[in-house]
PDB file of C-alpha atoms in Angstrom:
ATOM      1  CA  UNK A   1      -0.002  -0.001  -0.002  1.00  0.00           C
ATOM      2  CA  UNK A   2       1.265   3.436  -0.861  1.00  0.00           C
ATOM      3  CA  UNK A   3       0.228   6.347   1.325  1.00  0.00           C
ATOM      4  CA  UNK A   4       0.499  10.079   0.833  1.00  0.00           C
ATOM      5  CA  UNK A   5       0.717  12.256   3.885  1.00  0.00           C
ATOM      6  CA  UNK A   6      -1.397  15.408   3.769  1.00  0.00           C
ATOM      7  CA  UNK A   7       0.944  16.944   6.357  1.00  0.00           C
ATOM      8  CA  UNK A   8       3.543  17.599   3.672  1.00  0.00           C
ATOM      9  CA  UNK A   9       1.168  19.336   1.264  1.00  0.00           C
ATOM     10  CA  UNK A  10      -0.750  22.521   2.053  1.00  0.00           C
ATOM     11  CA  UNK A  11      -2.965  21.960  -0.984  1.00  0.00           C
ATOM     12  CA  UNK A  12      -4.121  18.548   0.252  1.00  0.00           C
ATOM     13  CA  UNK A  13      -4.710  19.969   3.727  1.00  0.00           C
ATOM     14  CA  UNK A  14      -6.826  22.716   2.150  1.00  0.00           C
ATOM     15  CA  UNK A  15      -8.894  20.167   0.201  1.00  0.00           C
ATOM     16  CA  UNK A  16      -9.586  18.103   3.316  1.00  0.00           C
ATOM     17  CA  UNK A  17     -10.466  21.197   5.359  1.00  0.00           C
ATOM     18  CA  UNK A  18     -12.671  22.604   2.582  1.00  0.00           C
ATOM     19  CA  UNK A  19     -14.611  19.371   2.200  1.00  0.00           C
ATOM     20  CA  UNK A  20     -15.183  19.214   5.956  1.00  0.00           C
ATOM     21  CA  UNK A  21     -16.684  22.704   6.010  1.00  0.00           C
ATOM     22  CA  UNK A  22     -19.178  22.499   3.146  1.00  0.00           C
ATOM     23  CA  UNK A  23     -22.661  21.020   3.235  1.00  0.00           C
ATOM     24  CA  UNK A  24     -23.420  17.361   2.576  1.00  0.00           C
ATOM     25  CA  UNK A  25     -24.740  17.840  -0.967  1.00  0.00           C
ATOM     26  CA  UNK A  26     -21.619  19.715  -2.059  1.00  0.00           C
ATOM     27  CA  UNK A  27     -19.371  17.044  -0.489  1.00  0.00           C
ATOM     28  CA  UNK A  28     -21.245  14.415  -2.515  1.00  0.00           C
ATOM     29  CA  UNK A  29     -20.695  16.433  -5.690  1.00  0.00           C
ATOM     30  CA  UNK A  30     -16.971  16.767  -4.925  1.00  0.00           C
ATOM     31  CA  UNK A  31     -16.670  13.004  -4.400  1.00  0.00           C
ATOM     32  CA  UNK A  32     -18.623  12.259  -7.589  1.00  0.00           C
ATOM     33  CA  UNK A  33     -16.636  14.659  -9.787  1.00  0.00           C
ATOM     34  CA  UNK A  34     -13.321  13.562  -8.277  1.00  0.00           C
ATOM     35  CA  UNK A  35     -14.071   9.897  -8.936  1.00  0.00           C
ATOM     36  CA  UNK A  36     -15.086  10.686 -12.527  1.00  0.00           C
ATOM     37  CA  UNK A  37     -11.738  12.424 -13.075  1.00  0.00           C
ATOM     38  CA  UNK A  38      -9.502   9.964 -11.221  1.00  0.00           C
ATOM     39  CA  UNK A  39     -10.902   6.596 -12.337  1.00  0.00           C
ATOM     40  CA  UNK A  40      -9.987   6.843 -16.066  1.00  0.00           C
ATOM     41  CA  UNK A  41      -6.497   8.104 -15.199  1.00  0.00           C
ATOM     42  CA  UNK A  42      -5.929   5.198 -12.784  1.00  0.00           C
ATOM     43  CA  UNK A  43      -7.219   2.621 -15.263  1.00  0.00           C
ATOM     44  CA  UNK A  44      -5.015   4.063 -18.009  1.00  0.00           C
ATOM     45  CA  UNK A  45      -1.931   3.987 -15.736  1.00  0.00           C
ATOM     46  CA  UNK A  46      -2.443   0.349 -14.747  1.00  0.00           C
ATOM     47  CA  UNK A  47      -3.071  -0.652 -18.362  1.00  0.00           C
ATOM     48  CA  UNK A  48       0.173   1.058 -19.436  1.00  0.00           C
ATOM     49  CA  UNK A  49       2.207  -0.808 -16.808  1.00  0.00           C
ATOM     50  CA  UNK A  50       0.636  -4.221 -17.487  1.00  0.00           C
ATOM     51  CA  UNK A  51       2.744  -6.162 -19.976  1.00  0.00           C
ATOM     52  CA  UNK A  52       1.210  -9.632 -20.068  1.00  0.00           C
ATOM     53  CA  UNK A  53      -2.333 -10.762 -20.780  1.00  0.00           C
ATOM     54  CA  UNK A  54      -2.597 -12.161 -17.240  1.00  0.00           C
ATOM     55  CA  UNK A  55      -1.597  -8.783 -15.750  1.00  0.00           C
ATOM     56  CA  UNK A  56      -4.199  -7.035 -17.898  1.00  0.00           C
ATOM     57  CA  UNK A  57      -6.958  -9.420 -16.839  1.00  0.00           C
ATOM     58  CA  UNK A  58      -6.129  -9.561 -13.117  1.00  0.00           C
ATOM     59  CA  UNK A  59      -4.846  -6.052 -12.364  1.00  0.00           C
ATOM     60  CA  UNK A  60      -5.593  -3.573 -15.148  1.00  0.00           C
ATOM     61  CA  UNK A  61      -9.175  -4.572 -15.911  1.00  0.00           C
ATOM     62  CA  UNK A  62     -10.093  -4.657 -12.217  1.00  0.00           C
ATOM     63  CA  UNK A  63      -8.617  -1.224 -11.381  1.00  0.00           C
ATOM     64  CA  UNK A  64     -11.033   0.856  -9.315  1.00  0.00           C
ATOM     65  CA  UNK A  65     -10.891   4.105  -7.341  1.00  0.00           C
ATOM     66  CA  UNK A  66     -12.892   5.080  -4.271  1.00  0.00           C
ATOM     67  CA  UNK A  67     -13.182   8.676  -3.096  1.00  0.00           C
ATOM     68  CA  UNK A  68     -14.212   9.839   0.363  1.00  0.00           C
ATOM     69  CA  UNK A  69     -14.069  13.224   2.045  1.00  0.00           C
ATOM     70  CA  UNK A  70     -10.696  12.347   3.580  1.00  0.00           C
ATOM     71  CA  UNK A  71      -8.868  10.270   0.969  1.00  0.00           C
ATOM     72  CA  UNK A  72      -8.681   8.632  -2.408  1.00  0.00           C
ATOM     73  CA  UNK A  73      -8.186   4.856  -2.467  1.00  0.00           C
ATOM     74  CA  UNK A  74      -6.696   3.137  -5.487  1.00  0.00           C
ATOM     75  CA  UNK A  75      -7.603  -0.530  -5.850  1.00  0.00           C
ATOM     76  CA  UNK A  76      -6.974  -3.395  -8.219  1.00  0.00           C
ATOM     77  CA  UNK A  77      -7.901  -7.092  -8.115  1.00  0.00           C
ATOM     78  CA  UNK A  78     -10.442  -6.602  -5.332  1.00  0.00           C
ATOM     79  CA  UNK A  79     -13.310  -8.301  -7.136  1.00  0.00           C
ATOM     80  CA  UNK A  80     -14.344 -11.653  -5.705  1.00  0.00           C
ATOM     81  CA  UNK A  81     -15.860 -12.986  -8.907  1.00  0.00           C
ATOM     82  CA  UNK A  82     -13.765 -15.572 -10.720  1.00  0.00           C
ATOM     83  CA  UNK A  83     -12.432 -14.761 -14.171  1.00  0.00           C
ATOM     84  CA  UNK A  84     -12.903 -17.094 -17.097  1.00  0.00           C
ATOM     85  CA  UNK A  85     -10.779 -20.108 -16.243  1.00  0.00           C
ATOM     86  CA  UNK A  86     -11.444 -19.950 -12.492  1.00  0.00           C
ATOM     87  CA  UNK A  87      -8.793 -17.496 -11.272  1.00  0.00           C
ATOM     88  CA  UNK A  88     -10.052 -15.172  -8.525  1.00  0.00           C
ATOM     89  CA  UNK A  89      -8.118 -11.880  -8.685  1.00  0.00           C
ATOM     90  CA  UNK A  90      -8.731 -11.140  -4.998  1.00  0.00           C
ATOM     91  CA  UNK A  91      -6.965 -14.365  -3.999  1.00  0.00           C
ATOM     92  CA  UNK A  92      -3.983 -14.535  -6.376  1.00  0.00           C
ATOM     93  CA  UNK A  93      -3.206 -10.886  -7.168  1.00  0.00           C
ATOM     94  CA  UNK A  94       0.119 -11.055  -5.310  1.00  0.00           C
ATOM     95  CA  UNK A  95       1.549 -13.653  -7.689  1.00  0.00           C
ATOM     96  CA  UNK A  96       0.682 -11.535 -10.716  1.00  0.00           C
ATOM     97  CA  UNK A  97       1.950  -8.293  -9.141  1.00  0.00           C
ATOM     98  CA  UNK A  98       5.174  -9.555  -7.538  1.00  0.00           C
ATOM     99  CA  UNK A  99       5.988 -12.599  -9.688  1.00  0.00           C
ATOM    100  CA  UNK A 100       7.187 -15.982  -8.490  1.00  0.00           C
ATOM    101  CA  UNK A 101      10.348 -18.019  -8.158  1.00  0.00           C
ATOM    102  CA  UNK A 102      10.987 -20.202 -11.189  1.00  0.00           C
ATOM    103  CA  UNK A 103      11.021 -23.418  -9.182  1.00  0.00           C
ATOM    104  CA  UNK A 104      10.746 -26.804 -10.760  1.00  0.00           C
ATOM    105  CA  UNK A 105       8.805 -29.411  -8.887  1.00  0.00           C
ATOM    106  CA  UNK A 106       9.574 -33.147  -8.692  1.00  0.00           C
ATOM    107  CA  UNK A 107       7.012 -35.497  -7.196  1.00  0.00           C
ATOM    108  CA  UNK A 108       5.435 -38.925  -7.566  1.00  0.00           C
ATOM    109  CA  UNK A 109       2.074 -38.933  -9.295  1.00  0.00           C
ATOM    110  CA  UNK A 110      -0.580 -41.520  -8.909  1.00  0.00           C
ATOM    111  CA  UNK A 111      -3.411 -42.579 -11.168  1.00  0.00           C
ATOM    112  CA  UNK A 112      -5.438 -45.415  -9.750  1.00  0.00           C
ATOM    113  CA  UNK A 113      -3.010 -47.998  -8.323  1.00  0.00           C
ATOM    114  CA  UNK A 114      -0.206 -46.982 -10.711  1.00  0.00           C
ATOM    115  CA  UNK A 115       2.514 -44.545  -9.590  1.00  0.00           C
ATOM    116  CA  UNK A 116       4.864 -42.615 -11.846  1.00  0.00           C
ATOM    117  CA  UNK A 117       7.586 -40.001 -11.347  1.00  0.00           C
ATOM    118  CA  UNK A 118       6.986 -36.396 -12.474  1.00  0.00           C
ATOM    119  CA  UNK A 119      10.227 -34.504 -13.111  1.00  0.00           C
ATOM    120  CA  UNK A 120      10.791 -30.756 -13.575  1.00  0.00           C
ATOM    121  CA  UNK A 121       7.189 -29.641 -13.506  1.00  0.00           C
ATOM    122  CA  UNK A 122       7.180 -25.856 -13.988  1.00  0.00           C
ATOM    123  CA  UNK A 123       4.279 -24.578 -11.897  1.00  0.00           C
ATOM    124  CA  UNK A 124       4.996 -20.841 -12.184  1.00  0.00           C
ATOM    125  CA  UNK A 125       5.922 -20.600 -15.855  1.00  0.00           C
ATOM    126  CA  UNK A 126       3.175 -18.080 -16.658  1.00  0.00           C
ATOM    127  CA  UNK A 127       4.421 -15.567 -14.040  1.00  0.00           C
ATOM    128  CA  UNK A 128       7.266 -13.081 -14.215  1.00  0.00           C
ATOM    129  CA  UNK A 129      10.371 -13.470 -12.034  1.00  0.00           C
ATOM    130  CA  UNK A 130      10.061 -12.284  -8.432  1.00  0.00           C
ATOM    131  CA  UNK A 131      10.213  -8.506  -7.968  1.00  0.00           C
ATOM    132  CA  UNK A 132       9.712  -6.899  -4.551  1.00  0.00           C
ATOM    133  CA  UNK A 133       8.652  -3.557  -6.035  1.00  0.00           C
ATOM    134  CA  UNK A 134       5.895  -5.052  -8.155  1.00  0.00           C
ATOM    135  CA  UNK A 135       5.214  -4.878 -11.858  1.00  0.00           C
ATOM    136  CA  UNK A 136       1.860  -3.149 -12.329  1.00  0.00           C
ATOM    137  CA  UNK A 137       0.061  -1.706  -9.290  1.00  0.00           C
ATOM    138  CA  UNK A 138       2.938  -0.184  -7.353  1.00  0.00           C
ATOM    139  CA  UNK A 139       4.774   1.406 -10.309  1.00  0.00           C
ATOM    140  CA  UNK A 140       1.487   2.727 -11.696  1.00  0.00           C
ATOM    141  CA  UNK A 141       0.508   4.189  -8.306  1.00  0.00           C
ATOM    142  CA  UNK A 142       3.913   5.806  -7.835  1.00  0.00           C
ATOM    143  CA  UNK A 143       3.680   7.376 -11.295  1.00  0.00           C
ATOM    144  CA  UNK A 144       0.078   8.600 -11.050  1.00  0.00           C
ATOM    145  CA  UNK A 145      -0.263   9.771  -7.411  1.00  0.00           C
ATOM    146  CA  UNK A 146       1.040  13.329  -8.020  1.00  0.00           C
ATOM    147  CA  UNK A 147      -1.394  13.698 -10.930  1.00  0.00           C
ATOM    148  CA  UNK A 148      -4.295  12.319  -8.865  1.00  0.00           C
ATOM    149  CA  UNK A 149      -3.536  14.665  -5.957  1.00  0.00           C
ATOM    150  CA  UNK A 150      -3.573  17.564  -8.399  1.00  0.00           C
ATOM    151  CA  UNK A 151      -6.866  16.415  -9.930  1.00  0.00           C
ATOM    152  CA  UNK A 152      -8.446  16.046  -6.487  1.00  0.00           C
ATOM    153  CA  UNK A 153      -7.353  19.550  -5.491  1.00  0.00           C
ATOM    154  CA  UNK A 154      -8.514  21.135  -8.749  1.00  0.00           C
ATOM    155  CA  UNK A 155     -11.837  19.306  -8.761  1.00  0.00           C
ATOM    156  CA  UNK A 156     -12.653  20.281  -5.183  1.00  0.00           C
ATOM    157  CA  UNK A 157     -11.701  23.929  -5.801  1.00  0.00           C
ATOM    158  CA  UNK A 158     -13.707  24.091  -9.038  1.00  0.00           C
ATOM    159  CA  UNK A 159     -16.791  22.431  -7.508  1.00  0.00           C
ATOM    160  CA  UNK A 160     -16.776  24.758  -4.488  1.00  0.00           C
ATOM    161  CA  UNK A 161     -16.210  27.781  -6.730  1.00  0.00           C
ATOM    162  CA  UNK A 162     -19.106  26.808  -9.014  1.00  0.00           C
ATOM    163  CA  UNK A 163     -21.362  26.303  -5.988  1.00  0.00           C
ATOM    164  CA  UNK A 164     -20.567  29.787  -4.695  1.00  0.00           C
ATOM    165  CA  UNK A 165     -21.325  31.266  -8.114  1.00  0.00           C
ATOM    166  CA  UNK A 166     -24.622  29.412  -8.216  1.00  0.00           C
ATOM    167  CA  UNK A 167     -24.009  27.193 -11.253  1.00  0.00           C
TER     168      UNK A 167
END
């Protein structure tokens, strides 16, 4: 999870304070407009960082954004519904995001009463090599967070300004 501290940015502090001090209907409009601006940017960023078809299906196509009065939450792979083929993004997102070790597995298989050796089974062939910094979500979030903070600030200021002008 990547967090931004509002203590280091006067603009973000102003947005949070402004949304606390306006009426409920205007706060709802700010949240709605902010989500409309942020969601396409977040989906575009995750799609740009996804290189494989599996990454697109699990992370990029499930990218969502939630906006509250206090924060913006970027999500991916939080859907519980299984994709075609049975993979549930909410359960196996970590393997797609961080990769896996290229281990080969040796074991003894059994079919009925007959046993047979299985050598060098590659169980993680479809995944990228292990990377602690991630491949899609974390790089996309690091690249897009300054833009999203700017959009949130501008959207809140514009919505409040339009409300004061009576539009």
